[in-house]
Tab-separated table of C-alpha atoms and ligand atoms in Angstrom:
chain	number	residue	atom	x	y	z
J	1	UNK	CA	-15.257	-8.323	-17.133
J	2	UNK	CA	-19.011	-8.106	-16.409
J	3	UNK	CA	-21.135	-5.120	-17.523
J	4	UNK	CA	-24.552	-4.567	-15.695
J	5	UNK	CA	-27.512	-3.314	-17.512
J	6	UNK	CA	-27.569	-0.119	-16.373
J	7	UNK	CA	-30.673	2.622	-16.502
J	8	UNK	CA	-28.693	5.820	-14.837
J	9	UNK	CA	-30.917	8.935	-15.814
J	10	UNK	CA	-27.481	10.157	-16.471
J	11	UNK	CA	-24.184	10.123	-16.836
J	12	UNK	CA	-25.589	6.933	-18.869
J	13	UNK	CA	-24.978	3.834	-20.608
J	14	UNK	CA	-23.064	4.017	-24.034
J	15	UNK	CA	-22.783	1.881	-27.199
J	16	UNK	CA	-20.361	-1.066	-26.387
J	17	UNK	CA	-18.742	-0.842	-29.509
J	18	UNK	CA	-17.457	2.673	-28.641
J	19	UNK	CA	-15.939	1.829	-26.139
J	20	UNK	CA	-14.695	-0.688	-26.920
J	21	UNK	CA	-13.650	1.239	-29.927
J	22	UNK	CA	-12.065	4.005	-27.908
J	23	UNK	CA	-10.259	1.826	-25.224
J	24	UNK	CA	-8.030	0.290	-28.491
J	25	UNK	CA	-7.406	3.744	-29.507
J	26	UNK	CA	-6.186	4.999	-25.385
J	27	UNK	CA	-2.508	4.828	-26.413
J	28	UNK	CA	-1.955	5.389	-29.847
J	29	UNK	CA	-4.903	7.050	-31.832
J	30	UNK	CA	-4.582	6.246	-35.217
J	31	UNK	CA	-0.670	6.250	-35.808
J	32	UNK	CA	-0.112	9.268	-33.707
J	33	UNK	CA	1.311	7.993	-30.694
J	34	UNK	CA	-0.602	9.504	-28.310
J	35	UNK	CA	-4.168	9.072	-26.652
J	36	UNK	CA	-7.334	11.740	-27.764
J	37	UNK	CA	-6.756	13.138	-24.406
J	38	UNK	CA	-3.241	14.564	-25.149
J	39	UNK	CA	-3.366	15.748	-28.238
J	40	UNK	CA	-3.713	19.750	-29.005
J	41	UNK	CA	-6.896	20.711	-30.345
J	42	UNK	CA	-5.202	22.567	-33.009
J	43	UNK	CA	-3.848	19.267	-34.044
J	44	UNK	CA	-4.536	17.948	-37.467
J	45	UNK	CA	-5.920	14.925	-35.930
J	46	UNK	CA	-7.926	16.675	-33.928
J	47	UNK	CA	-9.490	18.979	-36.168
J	48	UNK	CA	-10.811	15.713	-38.481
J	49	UNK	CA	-12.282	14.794	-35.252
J	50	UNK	CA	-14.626	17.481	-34.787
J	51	UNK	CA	-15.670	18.118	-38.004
J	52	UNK	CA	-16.644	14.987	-38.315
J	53	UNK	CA	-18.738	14.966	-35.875
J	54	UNK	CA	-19.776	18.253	-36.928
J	55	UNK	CA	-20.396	16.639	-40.379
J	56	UNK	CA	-21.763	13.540	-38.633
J	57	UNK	CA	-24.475	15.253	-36.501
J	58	UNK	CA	-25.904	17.638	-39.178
J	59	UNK	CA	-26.304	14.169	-41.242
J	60	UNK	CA	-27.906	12.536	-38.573
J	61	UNK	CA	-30.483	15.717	-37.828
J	62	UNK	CA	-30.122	16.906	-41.067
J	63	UNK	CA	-29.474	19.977	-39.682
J	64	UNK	CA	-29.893	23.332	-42.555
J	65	UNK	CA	-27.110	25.458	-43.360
J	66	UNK	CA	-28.262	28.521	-41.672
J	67	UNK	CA	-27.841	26.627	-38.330
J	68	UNK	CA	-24.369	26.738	-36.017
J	69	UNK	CA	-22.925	23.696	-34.688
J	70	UNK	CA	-21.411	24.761	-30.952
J	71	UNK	CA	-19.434	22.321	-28.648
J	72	UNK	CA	-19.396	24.039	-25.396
J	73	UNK	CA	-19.115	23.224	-21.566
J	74	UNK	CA	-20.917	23.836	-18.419
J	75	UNK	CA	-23.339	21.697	-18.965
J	76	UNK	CA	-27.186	21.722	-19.454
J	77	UNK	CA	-27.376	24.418	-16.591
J	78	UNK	CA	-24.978	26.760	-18.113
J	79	UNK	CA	-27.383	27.162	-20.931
J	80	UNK	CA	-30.048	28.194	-18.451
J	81	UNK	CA	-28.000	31.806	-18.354
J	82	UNK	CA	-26.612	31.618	-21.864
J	83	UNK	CA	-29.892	31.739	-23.291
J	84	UNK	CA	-31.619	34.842	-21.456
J	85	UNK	CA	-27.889	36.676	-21.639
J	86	UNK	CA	-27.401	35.945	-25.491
J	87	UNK	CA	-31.304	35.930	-26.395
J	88	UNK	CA	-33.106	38.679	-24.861
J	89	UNK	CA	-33.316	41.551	-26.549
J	90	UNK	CA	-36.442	43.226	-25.670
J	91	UNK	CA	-35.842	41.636	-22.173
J	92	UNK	CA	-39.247	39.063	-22.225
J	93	UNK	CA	-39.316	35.588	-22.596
J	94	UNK	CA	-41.645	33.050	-22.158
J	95	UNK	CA	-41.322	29.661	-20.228
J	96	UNK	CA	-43.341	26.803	-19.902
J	97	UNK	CA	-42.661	25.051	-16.662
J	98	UNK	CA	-42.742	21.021	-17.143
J	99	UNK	CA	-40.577	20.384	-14.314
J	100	UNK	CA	-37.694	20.957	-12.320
J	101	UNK	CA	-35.224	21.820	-15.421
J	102	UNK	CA	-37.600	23.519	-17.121
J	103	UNK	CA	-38.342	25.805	-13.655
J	104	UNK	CA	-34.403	25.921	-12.920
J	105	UNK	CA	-34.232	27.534	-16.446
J	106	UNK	CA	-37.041	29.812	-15.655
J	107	UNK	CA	-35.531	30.998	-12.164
J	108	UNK	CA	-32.570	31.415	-14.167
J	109	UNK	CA	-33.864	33.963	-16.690
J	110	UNK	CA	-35.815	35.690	-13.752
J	111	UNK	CA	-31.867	37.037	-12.743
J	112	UNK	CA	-31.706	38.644	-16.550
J	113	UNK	CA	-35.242	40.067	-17.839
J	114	UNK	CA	-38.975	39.318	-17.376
J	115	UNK	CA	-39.287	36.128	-17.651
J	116	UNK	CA	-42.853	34.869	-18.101
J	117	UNK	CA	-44.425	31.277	-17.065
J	118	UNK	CA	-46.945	30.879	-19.275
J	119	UNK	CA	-47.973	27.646	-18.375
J	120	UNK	CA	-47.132	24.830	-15.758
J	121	UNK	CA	-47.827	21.468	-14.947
J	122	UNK	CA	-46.756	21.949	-11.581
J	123	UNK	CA	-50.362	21.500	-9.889
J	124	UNK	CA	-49.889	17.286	-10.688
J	125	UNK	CA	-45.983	17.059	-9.897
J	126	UNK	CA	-45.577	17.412	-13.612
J	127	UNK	CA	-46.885	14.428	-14.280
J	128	UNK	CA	-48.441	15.465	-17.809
J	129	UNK	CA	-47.365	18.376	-20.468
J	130	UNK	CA	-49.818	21.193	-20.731
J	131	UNK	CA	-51.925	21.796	-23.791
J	132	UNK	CA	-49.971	24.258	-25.769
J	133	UNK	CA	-51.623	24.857	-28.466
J	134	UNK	CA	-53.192	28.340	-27.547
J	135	UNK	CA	-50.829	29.778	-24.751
J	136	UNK	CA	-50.781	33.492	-23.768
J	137	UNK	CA	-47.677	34.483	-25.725
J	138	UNK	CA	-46.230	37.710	-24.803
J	139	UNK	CA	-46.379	40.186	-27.633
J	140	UNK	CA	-42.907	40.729	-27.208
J	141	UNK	CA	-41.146	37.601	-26.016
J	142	UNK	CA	-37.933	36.945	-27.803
J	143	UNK	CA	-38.450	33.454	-27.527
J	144	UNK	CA	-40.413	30.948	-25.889
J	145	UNK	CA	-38.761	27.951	-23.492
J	146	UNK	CA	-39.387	24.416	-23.086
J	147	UNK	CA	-37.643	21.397	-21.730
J	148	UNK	CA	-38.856	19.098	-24.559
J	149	UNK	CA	-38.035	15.198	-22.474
J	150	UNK	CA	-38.812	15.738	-18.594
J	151	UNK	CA	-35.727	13.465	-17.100
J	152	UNK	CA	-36.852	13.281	-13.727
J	153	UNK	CA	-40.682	13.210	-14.421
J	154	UNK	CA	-40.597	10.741	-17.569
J	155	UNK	CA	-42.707	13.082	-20.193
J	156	UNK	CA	-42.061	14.575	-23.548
J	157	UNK	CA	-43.794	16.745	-25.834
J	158	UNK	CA	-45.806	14.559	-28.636
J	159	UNK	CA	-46.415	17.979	-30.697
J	160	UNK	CA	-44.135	20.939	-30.083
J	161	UNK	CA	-45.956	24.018	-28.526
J	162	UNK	CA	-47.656	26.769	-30.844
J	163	UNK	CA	-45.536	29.692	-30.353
J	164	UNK	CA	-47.470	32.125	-32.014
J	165	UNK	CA	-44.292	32.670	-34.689
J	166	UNK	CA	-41.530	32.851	-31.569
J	167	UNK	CA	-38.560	31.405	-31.785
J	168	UNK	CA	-39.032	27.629	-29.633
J	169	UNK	CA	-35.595	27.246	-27.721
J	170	UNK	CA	-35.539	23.262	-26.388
J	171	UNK	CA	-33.180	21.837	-24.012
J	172	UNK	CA	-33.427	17.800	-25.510
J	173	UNK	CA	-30.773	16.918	-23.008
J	174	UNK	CA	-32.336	13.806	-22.553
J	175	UNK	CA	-34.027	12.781	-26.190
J	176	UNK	CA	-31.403	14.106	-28.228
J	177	UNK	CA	-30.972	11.893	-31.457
J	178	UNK	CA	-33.737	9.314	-29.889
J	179	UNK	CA	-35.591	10.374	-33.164
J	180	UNK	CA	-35.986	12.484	-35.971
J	181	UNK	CA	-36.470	16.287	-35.397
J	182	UNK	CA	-37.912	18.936	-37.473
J	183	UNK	CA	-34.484	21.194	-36.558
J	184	UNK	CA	-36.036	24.483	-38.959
J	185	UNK	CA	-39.358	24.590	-35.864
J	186	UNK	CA	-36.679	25.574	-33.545
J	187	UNK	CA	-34.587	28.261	-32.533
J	188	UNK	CA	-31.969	26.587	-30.589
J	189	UNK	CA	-31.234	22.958	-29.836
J	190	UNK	CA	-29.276	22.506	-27.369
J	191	UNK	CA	-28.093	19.651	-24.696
J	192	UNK	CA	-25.723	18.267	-22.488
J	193	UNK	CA	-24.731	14.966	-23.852
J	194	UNK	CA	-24.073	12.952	-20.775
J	195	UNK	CA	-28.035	11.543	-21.089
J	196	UNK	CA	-27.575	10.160	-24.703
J	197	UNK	CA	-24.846	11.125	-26.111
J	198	UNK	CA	-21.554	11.025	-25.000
J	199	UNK	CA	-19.414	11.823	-21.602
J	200	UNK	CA	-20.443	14.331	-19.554
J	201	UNK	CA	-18.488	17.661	-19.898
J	202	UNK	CA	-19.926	18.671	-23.236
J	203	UNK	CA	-23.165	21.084	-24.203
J	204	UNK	CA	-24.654	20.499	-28.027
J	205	UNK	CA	-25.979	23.906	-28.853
J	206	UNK	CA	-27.586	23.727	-32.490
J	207	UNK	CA	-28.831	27.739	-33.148
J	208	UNK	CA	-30.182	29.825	-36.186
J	209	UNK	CA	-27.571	32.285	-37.128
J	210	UNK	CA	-29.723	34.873	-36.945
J	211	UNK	CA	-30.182	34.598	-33.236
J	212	UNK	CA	-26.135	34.708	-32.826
J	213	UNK	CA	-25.408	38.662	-32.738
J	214	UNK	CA	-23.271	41.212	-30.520
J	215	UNK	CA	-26.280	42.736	-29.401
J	216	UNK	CA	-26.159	40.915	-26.005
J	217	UNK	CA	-26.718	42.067	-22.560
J	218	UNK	CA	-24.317	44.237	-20.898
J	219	UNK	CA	-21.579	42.358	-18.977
J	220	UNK	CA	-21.944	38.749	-20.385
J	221	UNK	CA	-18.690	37.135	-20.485
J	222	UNK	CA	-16.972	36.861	-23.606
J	223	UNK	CA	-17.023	32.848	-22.733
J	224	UNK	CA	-20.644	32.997	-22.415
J	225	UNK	CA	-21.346	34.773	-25.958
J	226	UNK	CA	-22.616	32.278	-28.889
J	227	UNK	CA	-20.897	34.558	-31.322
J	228	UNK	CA	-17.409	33.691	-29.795
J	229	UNK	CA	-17.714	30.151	-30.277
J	230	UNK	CA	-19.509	30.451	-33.469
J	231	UNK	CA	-16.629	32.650	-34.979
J	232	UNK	CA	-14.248	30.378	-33.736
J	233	UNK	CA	-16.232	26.824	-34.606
J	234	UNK	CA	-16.002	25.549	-31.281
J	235	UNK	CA	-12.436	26.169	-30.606
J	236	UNK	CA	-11.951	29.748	-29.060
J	237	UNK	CA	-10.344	27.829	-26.121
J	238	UNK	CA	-9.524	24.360	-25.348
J	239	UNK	CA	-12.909	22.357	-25.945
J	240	UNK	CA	-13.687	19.039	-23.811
J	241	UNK	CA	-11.580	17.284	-27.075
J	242	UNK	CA	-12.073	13.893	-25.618
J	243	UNK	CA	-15.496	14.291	-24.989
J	244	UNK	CA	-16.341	15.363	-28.155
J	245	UNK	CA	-14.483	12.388	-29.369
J	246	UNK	CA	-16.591	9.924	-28.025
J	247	UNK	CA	-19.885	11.712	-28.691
J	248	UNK	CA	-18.586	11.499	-32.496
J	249	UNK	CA	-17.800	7.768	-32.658
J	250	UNK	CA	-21.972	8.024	-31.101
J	251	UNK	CA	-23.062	9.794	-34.410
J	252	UNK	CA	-21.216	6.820	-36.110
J	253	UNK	CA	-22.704	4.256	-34.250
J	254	UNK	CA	-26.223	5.715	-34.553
J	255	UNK	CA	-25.837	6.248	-38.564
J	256	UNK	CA	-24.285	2.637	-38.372
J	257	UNK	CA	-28.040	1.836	-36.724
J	258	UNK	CA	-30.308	3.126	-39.344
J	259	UNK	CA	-30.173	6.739	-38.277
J	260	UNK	CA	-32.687	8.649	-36.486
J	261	UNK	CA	-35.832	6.828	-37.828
J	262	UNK	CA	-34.094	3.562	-36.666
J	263	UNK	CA	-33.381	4.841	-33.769
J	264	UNK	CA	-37.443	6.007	-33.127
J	265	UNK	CA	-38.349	2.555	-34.311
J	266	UNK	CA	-35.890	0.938	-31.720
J	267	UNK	CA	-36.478	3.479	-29.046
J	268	UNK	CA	-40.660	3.003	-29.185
J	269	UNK	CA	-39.846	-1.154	-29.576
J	270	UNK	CA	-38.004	-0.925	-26.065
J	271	UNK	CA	-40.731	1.617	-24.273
J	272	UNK	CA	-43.495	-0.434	-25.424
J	273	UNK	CA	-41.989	-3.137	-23.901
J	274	UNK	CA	-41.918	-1.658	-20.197
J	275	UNK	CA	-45.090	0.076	-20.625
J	276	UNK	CA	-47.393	-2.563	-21.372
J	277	UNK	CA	-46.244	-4.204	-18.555
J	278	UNK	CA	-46.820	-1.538	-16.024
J	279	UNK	CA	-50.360	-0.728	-17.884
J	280	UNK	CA	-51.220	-4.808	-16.875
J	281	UNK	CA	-49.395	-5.321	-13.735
J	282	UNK	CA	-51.024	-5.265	-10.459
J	283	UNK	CA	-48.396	-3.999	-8.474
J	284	UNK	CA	-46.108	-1.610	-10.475
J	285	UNK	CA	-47.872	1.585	-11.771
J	286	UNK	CA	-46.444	4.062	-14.139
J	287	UNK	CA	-46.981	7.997	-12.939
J	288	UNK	CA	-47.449	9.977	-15.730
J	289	UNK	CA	-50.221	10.647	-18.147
J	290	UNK	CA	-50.070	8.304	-20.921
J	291	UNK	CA	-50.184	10.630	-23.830
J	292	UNK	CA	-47.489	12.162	-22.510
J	293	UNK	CA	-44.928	9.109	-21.743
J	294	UNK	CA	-41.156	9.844	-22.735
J	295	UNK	CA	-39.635	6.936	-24.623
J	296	UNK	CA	-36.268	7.734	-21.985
J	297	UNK	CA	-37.146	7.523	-19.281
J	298	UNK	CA	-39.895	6.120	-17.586
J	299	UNK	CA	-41.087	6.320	-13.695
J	300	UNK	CA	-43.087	4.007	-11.567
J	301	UNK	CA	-44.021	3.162	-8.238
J	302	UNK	CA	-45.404	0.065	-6.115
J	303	UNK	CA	-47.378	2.422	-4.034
J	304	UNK	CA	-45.484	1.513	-1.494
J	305	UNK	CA	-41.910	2.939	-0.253
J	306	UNK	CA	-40.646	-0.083	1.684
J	307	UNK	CA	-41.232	-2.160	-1.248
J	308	UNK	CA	-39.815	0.342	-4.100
J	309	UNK	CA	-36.577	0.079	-2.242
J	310	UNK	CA	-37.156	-3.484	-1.517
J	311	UNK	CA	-36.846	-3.796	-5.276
J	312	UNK	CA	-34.402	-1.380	-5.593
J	313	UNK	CA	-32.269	-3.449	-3.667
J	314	UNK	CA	-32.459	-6.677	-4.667
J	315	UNK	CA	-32.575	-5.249	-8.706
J	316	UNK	CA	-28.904	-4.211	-7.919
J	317	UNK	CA	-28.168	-7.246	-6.752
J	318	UNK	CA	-29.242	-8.606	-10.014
J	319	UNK	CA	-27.537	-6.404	-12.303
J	320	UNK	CA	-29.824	-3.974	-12.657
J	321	UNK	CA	-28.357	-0.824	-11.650
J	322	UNK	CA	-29.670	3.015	-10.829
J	323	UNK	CA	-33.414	2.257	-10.874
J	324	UNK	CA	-33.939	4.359	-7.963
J	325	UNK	CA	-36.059	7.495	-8.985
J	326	UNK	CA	-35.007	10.773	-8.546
J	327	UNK	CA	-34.594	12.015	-5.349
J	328	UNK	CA	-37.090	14.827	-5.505
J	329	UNK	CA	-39.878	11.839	-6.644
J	330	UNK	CA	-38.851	8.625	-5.194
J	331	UNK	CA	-40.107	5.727	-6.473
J	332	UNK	CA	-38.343	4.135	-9.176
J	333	UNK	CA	-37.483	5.155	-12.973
J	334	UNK	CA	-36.048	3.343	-15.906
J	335	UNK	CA	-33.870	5.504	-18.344
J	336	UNK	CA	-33.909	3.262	-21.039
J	337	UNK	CA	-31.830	5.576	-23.819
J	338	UNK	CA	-30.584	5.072	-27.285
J	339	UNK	CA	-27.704	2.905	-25.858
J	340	UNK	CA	-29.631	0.183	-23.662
J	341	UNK	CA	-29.816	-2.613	-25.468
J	342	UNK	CA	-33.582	-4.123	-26.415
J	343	UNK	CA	-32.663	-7.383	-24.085
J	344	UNK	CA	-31.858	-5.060	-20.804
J	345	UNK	CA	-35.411	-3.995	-21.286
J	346	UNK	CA	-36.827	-7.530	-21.529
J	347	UNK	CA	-34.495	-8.906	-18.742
J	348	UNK	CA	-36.171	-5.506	-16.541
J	349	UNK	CA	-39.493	-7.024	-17.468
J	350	UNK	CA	-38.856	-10.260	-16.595
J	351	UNK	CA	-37.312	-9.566	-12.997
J	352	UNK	CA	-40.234	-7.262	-12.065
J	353	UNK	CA	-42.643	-10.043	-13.147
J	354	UNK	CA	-41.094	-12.276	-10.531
J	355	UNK	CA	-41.052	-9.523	-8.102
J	356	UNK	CA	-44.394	-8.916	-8.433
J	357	UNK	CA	-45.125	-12.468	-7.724
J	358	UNK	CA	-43.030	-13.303	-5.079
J	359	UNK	CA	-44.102	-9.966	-3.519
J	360	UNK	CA	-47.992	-10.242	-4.184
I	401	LIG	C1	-29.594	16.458	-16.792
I	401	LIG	C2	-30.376	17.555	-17.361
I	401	LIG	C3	-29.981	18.893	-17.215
I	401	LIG	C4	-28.761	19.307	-16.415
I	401	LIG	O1	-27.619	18.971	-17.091
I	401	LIG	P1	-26.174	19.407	-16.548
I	401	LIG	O2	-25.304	19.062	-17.714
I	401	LIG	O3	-25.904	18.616	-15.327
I	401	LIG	O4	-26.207	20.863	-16.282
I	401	LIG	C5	-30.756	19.850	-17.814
I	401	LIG	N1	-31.853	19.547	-18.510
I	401	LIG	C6	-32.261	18.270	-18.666
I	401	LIG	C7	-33.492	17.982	-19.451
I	401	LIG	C8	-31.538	17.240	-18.099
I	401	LIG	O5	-31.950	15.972	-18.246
């Protein structure tokens, strides 16, 4: 067996251990006889499994009381509707555009209500994050929208926006437990877990139960209502059961690590690494604004096409796999979450150092 170092933006690397961990457990979980994947999630076993997590998760964010838990599907993108259709009750919302999630969200809400962008970072290919700290609010927004990590782009938010007492709604899809969070600043939480977390296939939505009512818009699917999975914690139909398996053995391995501040320390430890090397090499250049750097993923370029893929291509060859940037950017980018290991970073480092030379 041989396991590259791999820096996918997503689906993305995991802890070892887990699965490890979960590949002795395929056949017979835990005495019962059968594998995670074909048990009923009314099972006994089953329901320890997800309130752990639960249990594991609020730990790890130390999450208040007054905020639901939801394990849902349809990804990321399915929140894009869920949030306008569950969240709009005078109809206004407020996004701030910091790339192409944040503006997929936007468009999205455009299909349900006004949807306001209220500030953009479009003009530099969202290469930086707005200053927020004074944005035109609407008077009547229910809520105000950002994408807090910028996957494709490589920013994050260093101070959350000043919402002028709105509720903040984040999709973290791609920082989610990469450090501590203030969970009571926000409205709703929510991600898809395939960046940090877990398998692809489930949707973390953390939300103030004040913001989960029947006063929804007309016609939203019964599925699509936070109040029918919140009745039901999480099990109003089948959930993905194996995927929120996995993404529980995660919180384990992450309170294992030291917990969220750990997990900062490690995080920062790892960026720092691949930063200062861009900021002093003379051929690889980051693209974003440095106050504005996410600790998950991080872009650069050569400046020049035929040698990004150059060292695209012989990277892979190395074990180094999925450095190519996103298509919409080209270039390269580095997703370098919770899971990738401190020495991947350093064994990145060193091949681009002999790159550059070979190449200079
Ligand atoms: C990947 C990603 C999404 C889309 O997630 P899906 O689960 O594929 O819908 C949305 N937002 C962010 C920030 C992402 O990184």
């Amino acid at each position: 067996m041989s396991r590259v170092y791999n820096f996918s933006a997503g689906p993305a690397v995991l802890p070892e251990e887990v699965l490890k961990e979960a590949a002795e457990e395929m056949l017979d979980y835990r005495g019962t006889g059968m594998s995670v994947m074909e048990m009923s999630h009314r099972s006994k076993a089953f329901d320890t499994i997800i309130k752990e997590a639960e249990a594991d998760l609020r730990e790890l964010m130390k999450i208040p009381d007054n905020y639901k838990v939801l394990f849902l599907q349809g990804g990321a993108s399915q929140q894009f509707a869920m949030i306008p259709m569950n969240l709009m009750k005078n109809g206004t919302a407020d996004y701030i555009v910091t790339g192409q999630w944040a503006k997929k969200a936007y468009q999205e809400a455009c299909l349900y209500g006004k949807a306001n962008k209220i500030a953009t970072s479009e003009d530099k290919t969202f290469s930086y994050i707005p200053d927020c700290s004074d944005l035109p609010v609407s008077e009547d927004a229910d809520y105000v929208y950002i994408c807090e990590n910028n996957t494709i782009y490589g920013t994050k938010y260093k101070e959350l926006p000043n919402t002028k007492g709105k509720t903040l709604v984040a999709d973290v899809s791609s920082c989610f437990l990469s450090e501590p969070v203030d969970v009571e600043k926000y409205g709703v939480i929510y991600g898809g877990v395939q960046k940090n977390i877990g398998p692809a296939g489930v949707v973390i939505v953390i939300i103030r139960e004040d913001l989960i009512t029947e006063d929804v818009l007309a016609g939203t699917p019964t599925m699509l209502r936070y109040k029918t999975h919140a009745d039901a914690d999480s099990l109003y139909n089948t959930p993905p059961a194996y995927g929120i398996y996995i993404c529980g053995k995660v919180f384990k391995w992450i309170k294992k690590m030291g917990g969220l501040t750990a997990m900062k320390e490690r995080n920062e430890k790892k960026a720092k690494i691949l930063y200062d090397y861009l900021d002093e090499s003379s051929l690889f250049k980051g693209t974003v604004e440095k106050k504005d750097r996410s600790l998950m993923n991080v872009p650069f370029v050569t400046g020049s096409e035929e040698l990004d893929a150059k060292f695209v291509k012989e990277a892979k060859a190395a074990g180094f796999e999925n450095l190519k940037g996103h298509r919409s950017v080209g270039g390269m980018r580095a997703s370098i979450y919770n899971a990738m290991p401190i020495e991947g970073v350093e064994a990145l480092v060193a091949f681009m150092k002999k790159f550059e030379k070979e190449n200079a």
